[in-house]
């Protein structure tokens, strides 16, 4: 920063020469001149001394402002000077440590070997830097980042040591917080998914002969109703207490929360009692929780597996537990399922199908619409056409909608699938309209996800406008489950808006869901589609015959049209005609076929007529 202090200056040397020569000069004038030079040299020396004093004062002030502690010790490591930050960090005043060995600050955390390496490095290189734990005046220990520098005199011997240190307690605490955030669930304090992977890997690695790992993935059934009925804060308390009870039950094991209402348990055991353990776990965790004066019992769905029998890799075991949990959910809530190899095969096949379905949606080449005609029962006249989605897989051939539609629902693909159907169905309607064919409604199926996530009304309006197709020609079929899905909110205004746009609305698969006269009376519905399950055994099955008659009578009373699905025999047709069913759809009249085949068949019928 500043030039070093020095009296090796021209004026100083001239003053010294004048001082030596003043008594030898022959006359007064020369002596006066020498005195003047001497005076100038003295002034220059005083100026240098004042500058050096100012530099020292500024350096001391700078050290006072520093938040880092500074300690200066002599060659014997006795403290000579410290700055105010030293006092603030350690609690020691200057007078308390001056002359003391710097080791008075040692915490005792470091062993003798550490200090031997420290002094060896400092004496060899003249510099040392690293983390050290020291102790404050009042006894509490703290971490600091220390930088030490050795200074030597003219002979090269160490005269002083200067240390600069920073209190890194806050940094350490922040590191702990970040680690806790990264590895702990913030609500329960239990390990999160990432930490559970590490703990499982560690336990798998240290399994001894004869030991095994029992693992269970626990999902609390219907926990949304707890949040809805008692509030989110109360729900959080229930989750925290659930985690605490689970941790007490498997003391010595591992308990973690994967998120939401899913927990995981791992125990190391030498007993081959996996199913008995799961049963006991369910019984213990199903005991009531006392919450705000209420006794709350929780239903549990559990997927489990055991290592090394079911795998010895944490990622594979996680996947297999999730497969077992999903399988348990398929059998209904409050059930448990242990992993078995067939689940893995199903899961792998389903994953491959999901990936292939994404590809099919991206390219659009494998998806097709097939069309099945609907007819008036008394004279066979065409009354409508239903568009049915088909997937022609390049390797597996035609895949049933019963296989890929549930996958699409679970993996968030129903909206793009539904949009694809809307676009292609309306484009086909436009082609038929231009050709003067099929002046009857074309019916398409609408999923719950299209109502929940998509802006279906706007998309329908835009597609109809683009292809210049009137709205009455596109009918919409919704299942009863869609009508009663809470996620869709109040569906009445949306159905009313679709009706005002000109669309007809039908309830598909009527009778297989939660049939209710109250919503039939309230909702704007034009048609009921009697499910094929009630038509298949007609007219021999008395129960199906009674249900069919009741539905037809009810529909007439409500002013609704009825179309029976799955009509395949003349006997079924005769019974439905006798009961007054106005419309039918099924193999007796037409199988679902591609558009070009339907066109060719219709043209042939027109020629025969």
XYZ file of C-alpha atoms in Angstrom:
609
model
C 0.000 0.000 0.000
C 2.376 2.698 1.274
C 6.180 2.974 0.680
C 8.151 1.580 3.612
C 9.635 3.981 6.169
C 13.261 4.966 5.392
C 15.772 7.792 6.277
C 17.913 6.906 3.288
C 17.047 10.169 1.543
C 19.241 12.861 -0.175
C 18.263 15.650 2.238
C 19.132 13.486 5.244
C 22.576 12.639 3.819
C 23.206 16.288 2.950
C 22.192 17.321 6.480
C 24.607 14.810 7.985
C 27.427 16.069 5.718
C 26.654 19.684 6.644
C 26.674 18.754 10.345
C 30.118 17.217 9.980
C 31.521 20.115 7.952
C 30.033 23.086 9.790
C 32.920 23.455 12.234
C 35.521 23.290 9.442
C 34.059 25.862 7.101
C 36.302 29.034 6.811
C 33.672 31.798 6.947
C 30.321 32.617 8.440
C 28.341 32.500 5.187
C 29.317 28.941 4.411
C 28.539 27.948 7.976
C 25.085 29.568 7.675
C 24.478 27.650 4.443
C 25.470 24.372 6.145
C 23.104 25.160 9.033
C 20.304 25.761 6.515
C 20.912 22.365 4.898
C 20.967 20.792 8.349
C 17.622 22.425 9.154
C 16.042 21.184 5.921
C 17.261 17.657 6.661
C 15.750 17.797 10.151
C 12.425 18.957 8.735
C 12.455 16.059 6.246
C 13.193 13.571 9.041
C 10.300 14.966 11.118
C 7.972 14.722 8.113
C 8.926 11.063 7.585
C 8.363 10.279 11.251
C 4.919 11.951 11.171
C 4.013 10.008 8.007
C 5.110 6.746 9.598
C 3.045 7.542 12.698
C 0.011 8.294 10.518
C 0.453 5.040 8.582
C 0.645 3.097 11.852
C -2.492 4.817 13.162
C -4.415 4.074 9.937
C -3.359 0.426 10.003
C -4.542 0.103 13.584
C -7.877 1.732 12.683
C -8.258 -0.627 9.721
C -7.654 -3.618 12.013
C -10.277 -2.256 14.412
C -12.813 -2.155 11.572
C -12.029 -5.700 10.442
C -14.561 -8.389 11.394
C -11.762 -10.959 11.290
C -9.766 -11.505 14.437
C -6.039 -10.675 14.345
C -3.480 -12.011 16.804
C 0.257 -11.264 16.739
C 2.617 -13.422 18.761
C 6.392 -13.499 19.192
C 8.789 -16.276 18.262
C 7.850 -18.174 21.451
C 4.124 -17.966 20.443
C 3.340 -15.492 23.261
C 0.608 -13.051 22.309
C 1.885 -9.516 21.666
C -1.140 -7.730 20.229
C -4.754 -8.393 19.159
C -7.476 -6.346 17.467
C -11.000 -5.600 18.783
C -12.524 -8.373 16.626
C -10.361 -10.838 18.552
C -12.012 -9.688 21.773
C -15.490 -9.801 20.214
C -14.999 -13.366 18.949
C -13.114 -14.922 21.870
C -14.333 -12.791 24.776
C -10.745 -12.101 25.958
C -9.584 -8.511 26.497
C -6.094 -7.462 25.382
C -4.692 -7.339 28.920
C -5.954 -10.860 29.633
C -4.026 -12.497 26.816
C -0.980 -10.274 26.337
C 2.075 -12.350 27.199
C 0.020 -15.586 27.301
C 0.814 -18.537 25.061
C -1.595 -18.616 22.119
C -2.486 -22.196 23.091
C -4.718 -20.670 25.812
C -7.364 -20.545 23.072
C -7.155 -24.271 22.254
C -10.393 -26.255 22.613
C -8.869 -29.667 23.132
C -10.668 -31.107 20.086
C -7.452 -31.559 18.120
C -4.906 -34.194 19.060
C -1.133 -33.861 19.393
C -0.546 -35.091 15.833
C -2.651 -32.224 14.453
C -0.536 -29.588 16.175
C 2.690 -31.318 15.153
C 1.621 -31.126 11.491
C 0.547 -27.510 12.032
C 3.939 -26.371 13.391
C 5.893 -28.406 10.884
C 4.044 -26.779 7.969
C 4.317 -23.270 9.468
C 8.062 -23.561 10.103
C 8.756 -25.187 6.739
C 6.661 -23.000 4.458
C 6.065 -19.967 6.686
C 2.305 -20.279 6.103
C -0.641 -22.399 7.321
C -4.335 -22.219 6.574
C -7.230 -24.385 7.690
C -10.165 -25.008 10.031
C -9.496 -25.014 13.772
C -11.789 -25.458 16.769
C -10.956 -22.986 19.571
C -12.559 -22.083 22.869
C -14.032 -18.784 24.007
C -13.421 -17.248 27.400
C -16.684 -18.636 28.780
C -15.903 -22.182 27.646
C -18.036 -22.675 24.567
C -16.202 -24.018 21.538
C -16.460 -22.646 18.037
C -14.963 -23.347 14.594
C -12.750 -20.756 12.919
C -10.900 -20.477 9.644
C -7.303 -19.580 10.522
C -4.537 -18.159 8.316
C -1.082 -18.003 9.964
C 2.023 -16.272 8.597
C 5.547 -16.382 10.044
C 7.744 -13.232 9.817
C 11.561 -13.312 9.974
C 14.210 -10.733 10.885
C 17.305 -9.724 8.909
C 19.091 -12.907 9.945
C 16.223 -15.069 8.685
C 15.047 -16.107 12.119
C 11.325 -16.110 12.952
C 10.514 -13.057 15.009
C 6.702 -13.004 14.992
C 3.612 -14.904 13.919
C 0.549 -13.102 12.589
C -2.789 -14.929 12.558
C -6.024 -13.889 10.882
C -9.125 -15.921 11.781
C -12.841 -15.887 10.981
C -15.617 -17.300 13.161
C -17.423 -19.780 10.874
C -20.073 -20.913 13.379
C -22.862 -19.447 11.246
C -21.496 -21.082 8.126
C -21.387 -24.411 9.913
C -24.944 -23.936 11.148
C -26.050 -23.022 7.613
C -24.363 -26.154 6.275
C -26.223 -28.207 8.861
C -29.499 -26.520 7.894
C -28.893 -27.210 4.208
C -28.010 -30.800 4.972
C -31.127 -31.127 7.085
C -33.264 -29.643 4.301
C -31.670 -31.971 1.778
C -32.046 -35.123 3.860
C -34.948 -34.573 6.278
C -38.662 -34.154 5.902
C -39.433 -30.654 7.282
C -42.772 -31.648 8.870
C -41.786 -34.806 10.760
C -37.979 -34.523 10.934
C -37.767 -38.049 9.484
C -35.420 -38.970 6.618
C -36.767 -38.025 3.197
C -36.668 -40.128 0.017
C -33.082 -39.168 -0.818
C -31.834 -40.012 2.662
C -33.827 -43.244 2.728
C -32.028 -44.364 -0.431
C -28.691 -43.786 1.299
C -29.735 -45.527 4.511
C -31.126 -48.500 2.618
C -27.936 -48.768 0.561
C -25.857 -48.664 3.749
C -27.934 -51.365 5.450
C -27.809 -53.578 2.379
C -24.042 -53.213 2.254
C -23.599 -54.223 5.906
C -25.969 -57.192 5.980
C -24.413 -60.187 7.715
C -24.976 -63.848 7.006
C -28.476 -64.859 8.070
C -29.778 -61.270 8.213
C -32.430 -59.715 6.026
C -34.127 -56.366 5.529
C -37.897 -56.068 5.884
C -39.218 -52.981 4.114
C -42.715 -51.529 3.912
C -44.199 -48.590 2.040
C -47.259 -47.290 3.907
C -49.957 -45.108 2.346
C -52.656 -43.591 4.584
C -56.023 -44.201 2.936
C -58.170 -41.179 2.142
C -56.038 -38.712 4.064
C -57.462 -35.868 1.962
C -60.704 -36.253 3.908
C -58.788 -35.566 7.154
C -57.433 -32.312 5.731
C -60.834 -31.359 4.343
C -62.740 -32.208 7.512
C -60.325 -31.089 10.235
C -58.064 -28.582 8.485
C -54.549 -28.770 7.063
C -52.876 -27.835 10.362
C -54.630 -30.677 12.140
C -53.719 -32.994 9.280
C -50.062 -32.031 9.659
C -50.207 -32.852 13.367
C -51.687 -36.252 12.565
C -48.867 -36.946 10.093
C -46.243 -35.900 12.649
C -47.767 -38.137 15.329
C -48.093 -40.988 12.846
C -44.362 -40.691 12.116
C -43.533 -40.620 15.829
C -45.592 -43.730 16.545
C -44.019 -45.507 13.577
C -40.514 -44.602 14.788
C -41.271 -45.960 18.263
C -42.607 -49.178 16.789
C -39.434 -49.922 14.810
C -36.887 -48.650 17.329
C -33.480 -49.482 15.927
C -34.860 -49.494 12.401
C -35.315 -46.707 9.866
C -38.502 -44.694 9.419
C -38.901 -42.017 6.761
C -41.531 -39.955 4.995
C -41.526 -39.928 1.218
C -43.995 -37.065 1.001
C -47.714 -36.501 1.367
C -49.184 -39.404 3.346
C -46.563 -42.004 2.360
C -44.134 -43.405 4.939
C -41.458 -46.061 4.732
C -40.093 -48.519 7.305
C -36.879 -50.572 7.197
C -35.769 -53.092 9.801
C -32.794 -55.453 9.941
C -33.796 -58.850 11.248
C -32.704 -62.458 11.526
C -36.299 -63.734 11.654
C -38.221 -64.935 8.612
C -41.537 -63.439 9.780
C -42.176 -60.793 7.134
C -45.956 -61.235 6.854
C -46.421 -61.480 10.616
C -44.409 -58.264 10.990
C -46.582 -56.485 8.419
C -49.744 -57.687 10.166
C -48.493 -56.489 13.539
C -47.373 -53.189 12.002
C -50.826 -52.622 10.528
C -52.506 -53.487 13.826
C -50.259 -51.121 15.794
C -50.597 -48.186 13.395
C -54.365 -48.643 13.067
C -54.876 -47.840 16.738
C -56.829 -44.561 17.083
C -55.176 -41.164 17.297
C -56.697 -38.680 19.726
C -56.904 -35.361 17.848
C -58.739 -32.319 19.207
C -61.070 -34.466 21.275
C -61.797 -36.860 18.406
C -60.711 -40.483 18.072
C -59.321 -40.909 14.553
C -58.601 -44.324 13.047
C -56.568 -44.460 9.825
C -56.823 -47.058 7.094
C -53.483 -48.206 5.672
C -52.458 -49.660 2.318
C -49.036 -51.323 2.463
C -46.630 -52.535 -0.200
C -43.674 -54.507 1.109
C -40.635 -56.538 0.129
C -37.666 -58.248 1.722
C -33.970 -58.175 0.913
C -32.035 -59.981 -0.336
C -34.864 -62.264 -1.562
C -36.579 -59.488 -3.540
C -33.405 -57.644 -4.565
C -30.225 -56.125 -3.189
C -30.240 -52.707 -4.855
C -31.988 -49.759 -3.210
C -33.387 -48.387 -6.472
C -34.800 -51.762 -7.495
C -36.284 -52.337 -4.040
C -37.946 -48.921 -4.038
C -39.502 -49.662 -7.408
C -40.702 -53.082 -6.277
C -42.254 -51.700 -3.105
C -44.121 -49.122 -5.177
C -45.319 -51.883 -7.520
C -46.570 -53.857 -4.523
C -48.282 -50.755 -3.097
C -50.025 -50.032 -6.376
C -51.123 -53.654 -6.608
C -52.529 -53.445 -3.079
C -54.492 -50.321 -4.023
C -56.032 -52.151 -6.976
C -57.517 -54.698 -4.578
C -59.092 -51.899 -2.569
C -57.937 -49.742 0.284
C -56.796 -51.005 3.687
C -54.919 -53.913 2.121
C -51.308 -55.078 2.030
C -49.330 -56.760 -0.715
C -45.813 -58.186 -0.791
C -43.843 -57.894 -4.000
C -43.837 -60.890 -6.306
C -42.008 -61.297 -9.647
C -45.226 -61.129 -11.664
C -45.740 -57.556 -10.447
C -42.298 -56.646 -11.794
C -43.161 -58.113 -15.174
C -46.443 -56.208 -15.262
C -44.716 -53.011 -14.142
C -42.001 -53.330 -16.791
C -44.585 -53.997 -19.500
C -46.682 -51.052 -18.369
C -43.652 -48.750 -18.316
C -42.775 -49.823 -21.849
C -46.395 -49.228 -22.939
C -46.409 -45.758 -21.387
C -43.225 -44.827 -23.254
C -44.645 -46.212 -26.482
C -47.895 -44.316 -25.918
C -45.960 -41.071 -25.503
C -44.233 -41.820 -28.804
C -47.567 -42.557 -30.461
C -48.945 -39.224 -29.245
C -45.833 -37.368 -30.431
C -45.978 -38.859 -33.936
C -49.737 -39.429 -34.224
C -49.206 -42.286 -36.690
C -50.229 -45.236 -34.495
C -53.498 -43.842 -33.134
C -56.712 -44.419 -35.056
C -60.394 -43.673 -34.746
C -62.829 -46.477 -35.514
C -66.508 -45.761 -35.968
C -69.529 -47.774 -34.830
C -72.976 -46.857 -36.079
C -76.086 -46.396 -33.928
C -79.530 -47.326 -35.224
C -83.201 -46.809 -34.570
C -84.501 -50.150 -33.408
C -87.842 -50.277 -35.187
C -86.601 -49.630 -38.750
C -82.772 -49.802 -38.494
C -82.297 -46.191 -39.633
C -78.934 -44.574 -38.826
C -79.222 -42.210 -35.849
C -75.616 -41.606 -34.851
C -72.004 -42.771 -34.943
C -69.588 -43.266 -32.042
C -65.870 -42.571 -32.505
C -63.741 -45.126 -30.633
C -60.010 -44.671 -30.040
C -57.703 -47.486 -31.145
C -53.928 -47.943 -30.869
C -52.187 -49.982 -33.555
C -48.805 -50.757 -31.968
C -45.981 -51.450 -34.465
C -44.897 -54.581 -32.533
C -47.885 -55.732 -30.476
C -50.597 -54.992 -33.000
C -53.956 -53.601 -31.888
C -53.895 -52.802 -28.153
C -57.179 -52.798 -26.272
C -58.362 -49.462 -24.844
C -58.872 -51.350 -21.582
C -55.072 -51.719 -21.418
C -53.857 -48.276 -22.426
C -56.611 -45.930 -21.204
C -55.966 -46.688 -17.469
C -52.239 -46.159 -18.095
C -52.959 -42.829 -19.758
C -55.070 -41.776 -16.763
C -52.326 -42.664 -14.255
C -49.530 -41.003 -16.197
C -51.244 -37.744 -17.161
C -51.819 -38.546 -20.839
C -55.613 -38.345 -20.940
C -55.721 -34.664 -21.876
C -53.438 -34.990 -24.945
C -55.244 -38.215 -25.920
C -58.614 -36.499 -25.581
C -57.398 -33.513 -27.586
C -56.188 -35.850 -30.330
C -59.634 -37.475 -30.487
C -61.381 -34.088 -30.628
C -59.182 -32.803 -33.474
C -59.400 -35.946 -35.614
C -63.102 -36.559 -35.008
C -64.027 -33.025 -36.047
C -61.727 -33.236 -39.091
C -63.516 -36.465 -40.117
C -66.874 -34.794 -39.583
C -65.746 -32.033 -41.930
C -64.796 -34.565 -44.616
C -68.192 -36.280 -44.339
C -69.981 -32.941 -44.359
C -68.231 -31.888 -47.560
C -69.062 -35.257 -49.151
C -72.699 -35.007 -48.065
C -72.472 -38.118 -45.894
C -73.776 -39.070 -42.462
C -75.916 -36.119 -41.458
C -76.142 -37.540 -37.922
C -74.252 -36.700 -34.693
C -70.794 -38.125 -34.157
C -70.275 -39.023 -30.485
C -66.925 -38.830 -28.704
C -65.963 -39.775 -25.130
C -64.854 -37.046 -22.725
C -62.556 -37.910 -19.795
C -62.557 -36.365 -16.330
C -59.049 -34.992 -16.901
C -60.226 -32.991 -19.923
C -62.751 -31.263 -17.691
C -60.307 -30.797 -14.811
C -57.109 -29.762 -16.597
C -58.043 -28.720 -20.104
C -59.981 -25.778 -21.513
C -62.294 -28.140 -23.342
C -64.993 -25.635 -24.280
C -62.550 -23.313 -26.025
C -60.811 -26.195 -27.796
C -64.115 -27.582 -29.107
C -65.231 -24.163 -30.306
C -61.911 -23.495 -32.064
C -61.854 -26.887 -33.818
C -65.488 -26.631 -34.938
C -64.893 -23.128 -36.270
C -61.716 -24.173 -38.092
C -63.443 -27.067 -39.895
C -66.802 -25.275 -40.275
C -68.771 -28.023 -38.565
C -71.986 -27.211 -36.654
C -71.847 -28.060 -32.946
C -74.995 -30.231 -33.047
C -73.097 -32.803 -35.123
C -70.638 -33.492 -32.274
C -72.151 -35.308 -29.291
C -70.310 -35.717 -25.991
C -70.378 -38.882 -23.870
C -69.446 -38.657 -20.195
C -69.338 -41.536 -17.727
C -71.092 -41.354 -14.375
C -67.718 -41.290 -12.623
C -66.856 -38.090 -14.495
C -70.093 -36.465 -13.383
C -69.368 -37.245 -9.735
C -65.602 -36.545 -9.717
C -64.956 -33.883 -7.040
C -61.841 -32.703 -8.867
C -63.986 -31.359 -11.704
C -65.868 -29.106 -9.294
C -69.491 -28.241 -10.019
C -69.941 -29.726 -13.481
C -73.461 -28.383 -14.068
C -72.434 -24.925 -15.407
C -69.920 -26.494 -17.799
C -72.454 -28.996 -19.130
C -75.000 -26.202 -19.516
C -72.441 -24.151 -21.450
C -71.749 -27.107 -23.757
C -75.493 -27.546 -24.320
C -75.819 -23.861 -25.209
C -73.002 -24.295 -27.747
C -75.224 -26.884 -29.455
C -73.708 -30.169 -28.257
C -75.837 -33.104 -27.150
C -74.711 -34.864 -23.978
C -75.052 -38.548 -23.142
C -74.196 -40.536 -20.004
C -72.112 -43.523 -21.061
C -72.071 -46.942 -19.323
C -75.194 -46.023 -17.393
C -75.892 -48.290 -14.429
C -72.307 -49.342 -13.711
C -71.390 -46.290 -11.634
C -73.241 -44.342 -8.974
C -76.619 -43.989 -10.675
C -78.688 -41.347 -8.972
C -82.071 -39.970 -9.935
C -81.204 -36.677 -8.235
C -78.332 -35.841 -10.593
C -80.242 -37.142 -13.636
C -83.003 -34.699 -12.760
C -80.597 -31.800 -12.215
C -78.001 -32.212 -14.963
C -78.586 -31.172 -18.595
C -78.467 -34.647 -20.184
C -80.049 -35.747 -23.495
C -79.372 -39.485 -23.630
C -78.571 -42.520 -21.498
C -76.444 -45.362 -22.856
C -77.459 -48.609 -21.176
C -74.263 -50.532 -20.467
C -73.622 -53.791 -22.340
C -73.385 -55.658 -19.008
C -77.184 -55.454 -18.722
C -77.765 -56.403 -22.358
C -75.436 -59.401 -22.661
C -77.717 -61.960 -20.922
C -80.993 -60.658 -22.321
C -83.665 -61.903 -22.504
C -82.848 -64.951 -20.340
C -81.484 -63.185 -17.231
C -84.450 -61.963 -15.194
C -82.417 -59.452 -13.170
C -80.942 -57.827 -16.296
C -84.405 -57.800 -17.861
C -85.839 -56.067 -14.801
C -83.041 -53.494 -14.711
C -83.431 -52.788 -18.429
C -87.167 -52.300 -18.111
C -86.722 -50.014 -15.112
C -84.137 -47.850 -16.890
C -86.377 -47.488 -19.958
C -89.377 -46.535 -17.814
C -87.334 -44.042 -15.817
C -85.881 -42.464 -18.963
C -89.322 -42.010 -20.511
C -90.464 -40.311 -17.316
C -87.493 -37.933 -17.402
C -87.795 -37.267 -21.123
C -84.436 -38.869 -21.948
C -83.499 -40.992 -24.946
C -81.983 -44.429 -24.326
C -79.546 -46.348 -26.487
C -78.642 -49.934 -25.575
C -75.012 -50.935 -26.122
C -73.667 -54.361 -27.032
C -76.656 -55.691 -28.988
C -75.407 -58.804 -30.772
C -78.368 -61.186 -31.219
C -81.846 -61.081 -32.675
C -83.188 -62.222 -29.300
C -81.695 -59.167 -27.609
C -83.104 -56.968 -30.363
C -86.570 -58.480 -30.025
C -86.637 -58.026 -26.250
C -85.478 -54.404 -26.440
C -88.019 -53.648 -29.166
C -90.753 -55.151 -27.031
C -89.645 -53.029 -24.044
C -89.746 -49.851 -26.157
C -85.993 -49.176 -26.389
C -85.657 -46.611 -29.193
C -81.996 -47.001 -30.255
C -79.297 -49.662 -30.193
C -75.609 -50.063 -30.923
C -73.706 -53.312 -31.329
C -72.229 -56.028 -33.521
C -75.681 -57.032 -34.777
C -75.668 -53.854 -36.848
C -71.978 -52.955 -37.190
C -68.595 -53.533 -35.653
C -66.273 -50.533 -35.104
C -64.443 -49.984 -38.408
C -62.058 -47.358 -39.871
C -63.580 -44.373 -41.668
C -62.793 -45.608 -45.185
C -64.411 -48.986 -44.504
C -67.492 -47.331 -43.033
C -67.701 -45.087 -46.107
C -67.432 -48.070 -48.466
C -70.053 -50.048 -46.557
C -72.465 -47.129 -46.525
C -71.980 -46.555 -50.257
C -72.727 -50.242 -50.888
C -75.911 -50.057 -48.809
C -76.992 -46.959 -50.718
C -76.527 -48.805 -54.020
C -78.550 -51.799 -52.794
C -81.291 -49.487 -51.583
